[in-house]
XYZ file of C-alpha atoms in Angstrom:
428
model
C -16.618 5.198 -44.895
C -17.693 8.766 -44.255
C -19.820 8.914 -41.110
C -21.979 11.841 -42.243
C -23.370 10.805 -45.611
C -23.970 7.888 -47.939
C -22.360 8.114 -51.348
C -24.912 9.065 -53.991
C -25.120 6.002 -56.281
C -26.994 7.664 -59.143
C -25.599 9.202 -62.333
C -26.463 12.834 -62.845
C -29.260 13.875 -65.147
C -28.808 12.869 -68.811
C -30.102 15.051 -71.608
C -32.637 12.330 -72.476
C -33.330 8.903 -71.078
C -31.699 5.766 -72.375
C -34.645 5.196 -74.717
C -34.721 8.785 -75.907
C -37.620 9.717 -73.628
C -37.389 12.652 -71.258
C -37.400 11.954 -67.502
C -40.804 11.317 -65.894
C -41.797 11.079 -62.242
C -42.756 7.700 -60.818
C -45.897 9.037 -59.155
C -47.172 5.619 -58.101
C -44.000 4.950 -56.112
C -44.258 8.346 -54.423
C -47.883 7.724 -53.470
C -47.021 4.285 -52.105
C -44.280 5.793 -49.949
C -46.619 8.492 -48.625
C -49.219 5.877 -47.750
C -46.634 3.723 -45.963
C -45.305 6.635 -43.893
C -48.801 7.827 -42.975
C -49.790 4.311 -41.929
C -46.700 4.139 -39.720
C -47.551 7.483 -38.094
C -51.151 6.482 -37.398
C -50.144 3.098 -35.985
C -47.220 4.222 -33.844
C -47.755 7.886 -32.966
C -51.049 8.532 -31.209
C -51.827 12.107 -30.081
C -50.693 12.293 -26.479
C -49.815 14.714 -23.747
C -46.097 15.430 -23.850
C -43.615 18.045 -22.759
C -43.490 19.551 -26.241
C -46.409 19.919 -28.617
C -44.540 22.186 -31.006
C -43.945 22.126 -34.740
C -40.383 20.892 -34.475
C -40.893 17.497 -32.802
C -44.404 17.626 -31.336
C -48.048 17.035 -32.178
C -48.379 20.357 -34.038
C -45.866 19.247 -36.664
C -47.758 16.036 -37.374
C -50.997 18.031 -37.517
C -49.381 20.294 -40.126
C -48.489 17.244 -42.227
C -52.108 16.021 -42.220
C -53.326 19.548 -43.036
C -50.977 19.603 -46.010
C -52.191 16.205 -47.254
C -55.826 17.267 -47.251
C -55.036 20.608 -48.909
C -53.723 19.099 -52.172
C -55.831 17.224 -54.691
C -52.757 15.107 -55.418
C -52.699 13.603 -51.905
C -56.197 14.054 -50.487
C -57.346 10.627 -51.661
C -54.372 8.929 -50.011
C -55.756 9.816 -46.575
C -59.438 10.836 -46.805
C -59.567 11.411 -43.031
C -56.481 13.651 -42.989
C -58.345 16.712 -41.705
C -59.819 14.742 -38.805
C -56.369 13.456 -37.890
C -55.006 16.994 -38.121
C -57.716 18.169 -35.721
C -56.922 15.394 -33.233
C -53.185 16.083 -33.198
C -53.554 19.870 -32.992
C -56.090 19.629 -30.157
C -53.509 17.772 -28.092
C -50.870 20.319 -29.104
C -53.091 23.175 -27.898
C -53.359 21.381 -24.587
C -49.575 21.307 -24.446
C -49.169 24.973 -25.347
C -49.669 26.390 -21.865
C -47.380 23.764 -20.344
C -44.751 24.480 -22.998
C -44.902 28.202 -22.239
C -44.456 27.586 -18.488
C -41.672 25.021 -18.711
C -39.370 26.895 -21.097
C -37.805 30.311 -21.431
C -39.220 30.737 -24.950
C -41.023 33.946 -25.793
C -44.690 33.934 -26.831
C -43.570 34.632 -30.416
C -41.413 31.486 -30.678
C -42.784 29.719 -33.742
C -41.079 26.462 -34.745
C -40.210 25.432 -31.181
C -42.852 27.398 -29.292
C -46.517 28.157 -28.813
C -46.950 30.594 -31.708
C -46.518 27.753 -34.185
C -49.141 25.672 -32.380
C -51.681 28.499 -32.616
C -50.833 29.173 -36.280
C -51.326 25.570 -37.400
C -54.458 25.316 -35.275
C -55.827 28.389 -37.076
C -55.099 26.827 -40.469
C -56.869 23.606 -39.489
C -59.822 25.507 -38.031
C -60.171 27.474 -41.275
C -60.074 24.258 -43.335
C -62.639 22.659 -40.986
C -64.969 25.671 -41.098
C -64.751 26.283 -37.342
C -64.933 30.095 -37.023
C -64.880 30.192 -33.217
C -61.711 28.119 -32.970
C -60.177 30.128 -35.810
C -60.882 33.420 -34.041
C -59.436 32.082 -30.778
C -56.267 30.815 -32.454
C -55.721 34.011 -34.425
C -56.180 36.093 -31.276
C -53.549 34.001 -29.477
C -51.168 34.242 -32.422
C -51.634 37.996 -32.902
C -51.127 38.672 -29.199
C -47.468 37.708 -29.617
C -46.814 40.459 -32.178
C -46.329 43.113 -29.499
C -43.689 41.049 -27.739
C -41.986 40.306 -31.063
C -41.708 44.027 -31.809
C -40.039 44.764 -28.473
C -36.466 46.034 -28.717
C -35.368 43.825 -25.835
C -32.521 41.662 -27.118
C -31.258 38.315 -25.936
C -29.690 35.062 -27.056
C -31.623 33.743 -30.035
C -34.327 36.409 -29.889
C -34.038 37.091 -33.624
C -33.431 33.669 -35.161
C -35.809 31.253 -36.865
C -36.349 28.354 -34.461
C -37.225 30.346 -31.346
C -36.952 34.022 -32.306
C -38.594 36.837 -34.198
C -37.618 35.600 -37.643
C -39.618 32.451 -36.963
C -42.630 34.498 -35.929
C -42.366 36.427 -39.202
C -42.296 33.106 -41.062
C -45.554 32.201 -39.354
C -47.066 35.583 -40.206
C -46.166 35.269 -43.881
C -47.526 31.717 -44.011
C -50.851 32.573 -42.373
C -51.247 35.719 -44.467
C -50.701 33.572 -47.561
C -53.101 30.697 -46.810
C -55.977 32.589 -45.166
C -58.507 34.814 -46.952
C -57.584 38.496 -47.073
C -60.153 39.450 -44.423
C -58.668 36.917 -41.968
C -54.970 37.738 -42.373
C -53.669 38.067 -38.827
C -50.791 40.531 -38.998
C -51.018 43.821 -40.951
C -48.026 45.343 -42.728
C -47.385 47.952 -40.047
C -47.016 45.246 -37.403
C -44.689 43.247 -39.662
C -42.533 46.332 -40.209
C -42.363 46.990 -36.452
C -40.993 43.478 -35.911
C -38.512 43.903 -38.772
C -37.331 47.198 -37.282
C -36.568 45.420 -34.002
C -34.658 42.685 -35.820
C -32.715 45.287 -37.776
C -31.885 47.343 -34.674
C -30.729 44.229 -32.842
C -28.460 43.149 -35.712
C -26.960 46.609 -36.104
C -26.262 46.953 -32.387
C -24.597 43.559 -32.126
C -22.535 44.167 -35.272
C -21.296 47.529 -33.986
C -20.484 46.240 -30.509
C -18.575 43.240 -31.834
C -16.897 44.894 -34.849
C -18.538 42.483 -37.294
C -17.490 42.648 -40.959
C -21.206 42.695 -41.842
C -23.692 45.498 -41.117
C -26.026 42.982 -39.442
C -24.982 40.129 -37.195
C -26.633 38.021 -34.490
C -25.647 35.438 -31.909
C -27.207 32.379 -30.286
C -25.678 31.390 -26.944
C -22.524 33.283 -27.834
C -22.047 31.808 -31.319
C -22.491 33.781 -34.540
C -24.357 31.085 -36.464
C -24.948 31.486 -40.194
C -27.577 28.860 -41.016
C -31.319 28.784 -41.551
C -32.465 27.430 -38.186
C -30.001 29.128 -35.864
C -28.346 31.958 -37.679
C -28.012 34.848 -40.018
C -29.437 33.512 -43.281
C -32.820 32.588 -41.816
C -33.116 36.084 -40.349
C -32.094 37.765 -43.611
C -34.582 35.701 -45.614
C -37.448 36.874 -43.402
C -36.335 40.496 -43.717
C -36.267 40.154 -47.520
C -39.796 38.702 -47.402
C -41.114 41.730 -45.503
C -43.308 44.534 -46.887
C -40.112 46.605 -47.148
C -39.051 44.558 -50.169
C -42.315 44.146 -52.031
C -42.286 45.211 -55.645
C -45.875 46.467 -55.528
C -45.324 49.373 -53.144
C -47.626 52.404 -53.395
C -46.778 55.753 -54.903
C -45.605 57.217 -51.573
C -42.912 54.575 -51.028
C -39.252 55.494 -51.246
C -38.059 53.808 -54.414
C -34.530 52.493 -54.499
C -32.232 51.849 -57.459
C -33.759 48.361 -57.630
C -37.292 49.673 -57.985
C -38.260 48.426 -54.533
C -40.189 50.293 -51.878
C -37.385 50.053 -49.340
C -35.841 52.751 -47.133
C -32.291 53.387 -48.353
C -30.625 52.508 -45.034
C -32.551 49.227 -44.802
C -31.669 48.305 -48.360
C -28.002 49.100 -47.770
C -27.603 47.097 -44.571
C -29.634 44.063 -45.600
C -28.230 43.737 -49.115
C -24.677 44.471 -47.980
C -24.997 41.694 -45.377
C -26.330 39.273 -48.003
C -23.437 40.115 -50.311
C -20.878 39.655 -47.528
C -22.542 36.365 -46.696
C -22.134 35.243 -50.301
C -18.347 35.564 -50.041
C -18.321 32.800 -47.417
C -19.293 30.114 -49.942
C -16.418 27.701 -50.476
C -15.192 26.144 -53.711
C -17.474 23.116 -53.268
C -20.597 25.236 -52.773
C -21.106 24.946 -49.010
C -21.012 27.510 -46.187
C -19.529 27.401 -42.666
C -21.766 26.769 -39.669
C -20.668 29.933 -37.867
C -18.704 33.039 -38.699
C -15.919 32.060 -36.316
C -15.516 28.624 -37.891
C -13.189 30.003 -40.526
C -14.320 27.323 -42.938
C -13.259 24.421 -40.737
C -16.618 22.996 -39.623
C -18.873 21.934 -42.494
C -22.367 20.484 -42.269
C -24.805 19.733 -45.084
C -28.112 20.228 -43.263
C -31.072 22.559 -43.616
C -30.288 23.863 -40.137
C -26.575 24.460 -40.891
C -25.055 24.692 -44.343
C -26.045 25.021 -47.981
C -29.406 23.162 -47.806
C -30.889 25.985 -45.711
C -28.899 28.877 -47.111
C -30.271 28.273 -50.624
C -33.555 29.920 -49.581
C -31.831 33.189 -48.776
C -29.947 33.073 -52.079
C -33.156 32.340 -53.982
C -35.003 35.203 -52.325
C -32.123 37.574 -53.092
C -32.082 36.417 -56.719
C -35.827 36.925 -57.113
C -35.593 40.440 -55.696
C -32.365 41.762 -57.189
C -32.041 39.601 -60.337
C -28.253 39.409 -60.047
C -26.816 36.301 -61.772
C -24.256 35.717 -59.008
C -27.016 34.638 -56.616
C -28.276 32.033 -59.080
C -24.714 30.855 -59.716
C -24.206 30.390 -55.971
C -27.515 28.523 -55.804
C -26.492 26.108 -58.527
C -23.136 25.464 -56.835
C -24.892 24.722 -53.570
C -27.343 22.377 -55.276
C -24.472 20.504 -56.937
C -22.803 20.130 -53.549
C -26.005 18.789 -51.956
C -26.347 16.291 -54.819
C -22.865 14.947 -54.017
C -22.932 15.088 -50.216
C -26.555 15.405 -49.147
C -27.645 11.796 -48.554
C -27.308 12.113 -44.807
C -27.041 9.185 -42.421
C -28.938 11.177 -39.804
C -32.290 10.088 -41.209
C -35.158 11.046 -43.507
C -36.257 14.340 -41.938
C -36.238 18.029 -42.796
C -33.827 19.645 -40.363
C -30.869 17.333 -40.879
C -32.033 14.598 -43.213
C -32.559 13.501 -46.789
C -35.995 15.086 -47.253
C -34.746 18.503 -46.155
C -31.869 18.250 -48.588
C -34.163 16.994 -51.356
C -36.143 20.221 -51.050
C -33.075 22.046 -52.441
C -33.749 20.502 -55.841
C -37.461 21.305 -55.741
C -36.560 24.927 -55.026
C -34.151 25.044 -57.971
C -36.671 23.359 -60.250
C -39.349 25.867 -59.334
C -36.907 28.727 -59.852
C -35.310 27.590 -63.128
C -37.681 24.961 -64.614
C -34.586 22.860 -65.296
C -35.607 19.179 -65.330
C -32.231 18.186 -63.917
C -33.343 19.408 -60.501
C -36.629 17.512 -60.601
C -34.650 14.397 -61.538
C -32.359 14.936 -58.553
C -35.307 15.406 -56.179
C -36.820 12.188 -57.509
C -33.572 10.320 -56.934
C -33.485 11.493 -53.321
C -36.959 9.974 -53.003
C -35.586 6.706 -54.378
C -32.714 6.843 -51.903
C -35.217 7.115 -49.049
C -36.740 3.876 -50.324
C -33.435 2.045 -50.777
C -32.089 -0.873 -48.732
C -28.775 0.920 -48.245
C -30.469 3.909 -46.630
C -32.637 1.715 -44.383
C -29.555 -0.172 -43.202
C -27.209 2.778 -42.682
C -29.409 5.714 -41.668
C -29.955 6.587 -38.022
C -33.449 6.471 -36.532
C -34.223 9.987 -35.211
C -35.104 10.576 -31.565
C -38.613 11.657 -32.660
C -39.019 9.391 -35.712
C -42.515 10.587 -36.679
C -42.041 14.325 -36.161
C -42.086 17.139 -38.732
C -38.506 18.367 -38.557
C -36.671 15.209 -37.454
C -38.868 12.392 -38.711
C -41.153 11.060 -41.399
C -43.904 13.695 -41.118
C -41.460 16.039 -42.825
C -40.608 13.319 -45.334
C -44.300 13.071 -46.248
C -44.356 16.824 -46.920
C -41.383 16.469 -49.266
C -43.016 13.564 -51.106
C -46.317 15.427 -51.404
C -44.482 18.402 -52.918
C -42.703 16.063 -55.324
C -46.163 15.320 -56.782
C -46.786 19.048 -57.245
C -43.316 20.519 -57.901
C -44.523 23.827 -59.329
C -45.956 24.656 -55.896
C -43.316 22.969 -53.742
C -41.766 24.729 -50.766
C -40.000 23.777 -47.555
C -42.484 24.320 -44.682
C -42.749 28.010 -43.759
C -39.820 28.940 -46.060
C -41.561 29.737 -49.352
C -39.477 32.326 -51.213
C -42.303 32.978 -53.699
C -44.661 34.697 -51.202
């Protein structure tokens, strides 16, 4: 028995169903699962003071889940008081924010594991609740971190997604997308200043350490490659920046790809993406770190193909090169075979996070095979085998480790044309 994953018991997608009818979602089963998970959260996870109130395992992550439920007409009726619950959880998270800042070495711009994420989700909830004073306060706190994020000071993890500048950019893009234009917190010039710091940091480290890629980063001495800690999460946020928008004004420097991107930026970012692509193995996965040499393989959003697919998708959308889509499909096939993780149901290293791979591919290609696969991962979450063999996470109700993230996946399964892994939407 393999200790990392449960064998996928389902056949792959047939051309038509056994009765000649195309595949259809079992929406009632999805809604029942959402209701069961939400009931469990409300019964067992009261808002409380804790060491961490962050998005990753704290109150802010659960607040985000309730915000997401109330935002969609497909799930709003399943929890009519979702916005009130979101407000309760985020209020406790705001109370934890100052303590979190004092007790850790995280910078003010740390998003997923820090205070910036708390303020961002609080702003979203305040906007949905029509509370302009709280919204203004939260946006001021969030925007205040932009100056620190643009600083050239480098350190371990200062650029990556969980605690670094890439994560802060993810929060900026998310808030700019969900808030009205006149409330968008971070203007393009501030985003570019942060991207310039990330670029300078990656160039300096690459030069000093003779990296084969123009840009490289480290976290506690390891050159990680994944979405949470590592290169691909950083590259995705650079590709999502104003540098790479296709609607640049007439004064922008236009590259061969028709993008308003300075030539040196385009060269270093795209060259790094292309070097990264060569690391994909024959099965479709990627190593955890550059120094692994292909020996250590994980199939998680945080490390491995389930998180790297977002970089590949963003590169494909921008550059329209078939090799990126081919790599995406290979990764998705690998996740289908090896992605039913025993670690639990969550986003970071669980079945829901891996199920999002298929929702991404469905949204990108409109191929029903990927929607079928996402649906089957939902069924696996509801199976006796998974309940018996999967590990209970340390924070079983949290966004990234627990069932709050699972609820987000299930909610997106009801609305697949809009689905996206939290704060990782490649279609911004």
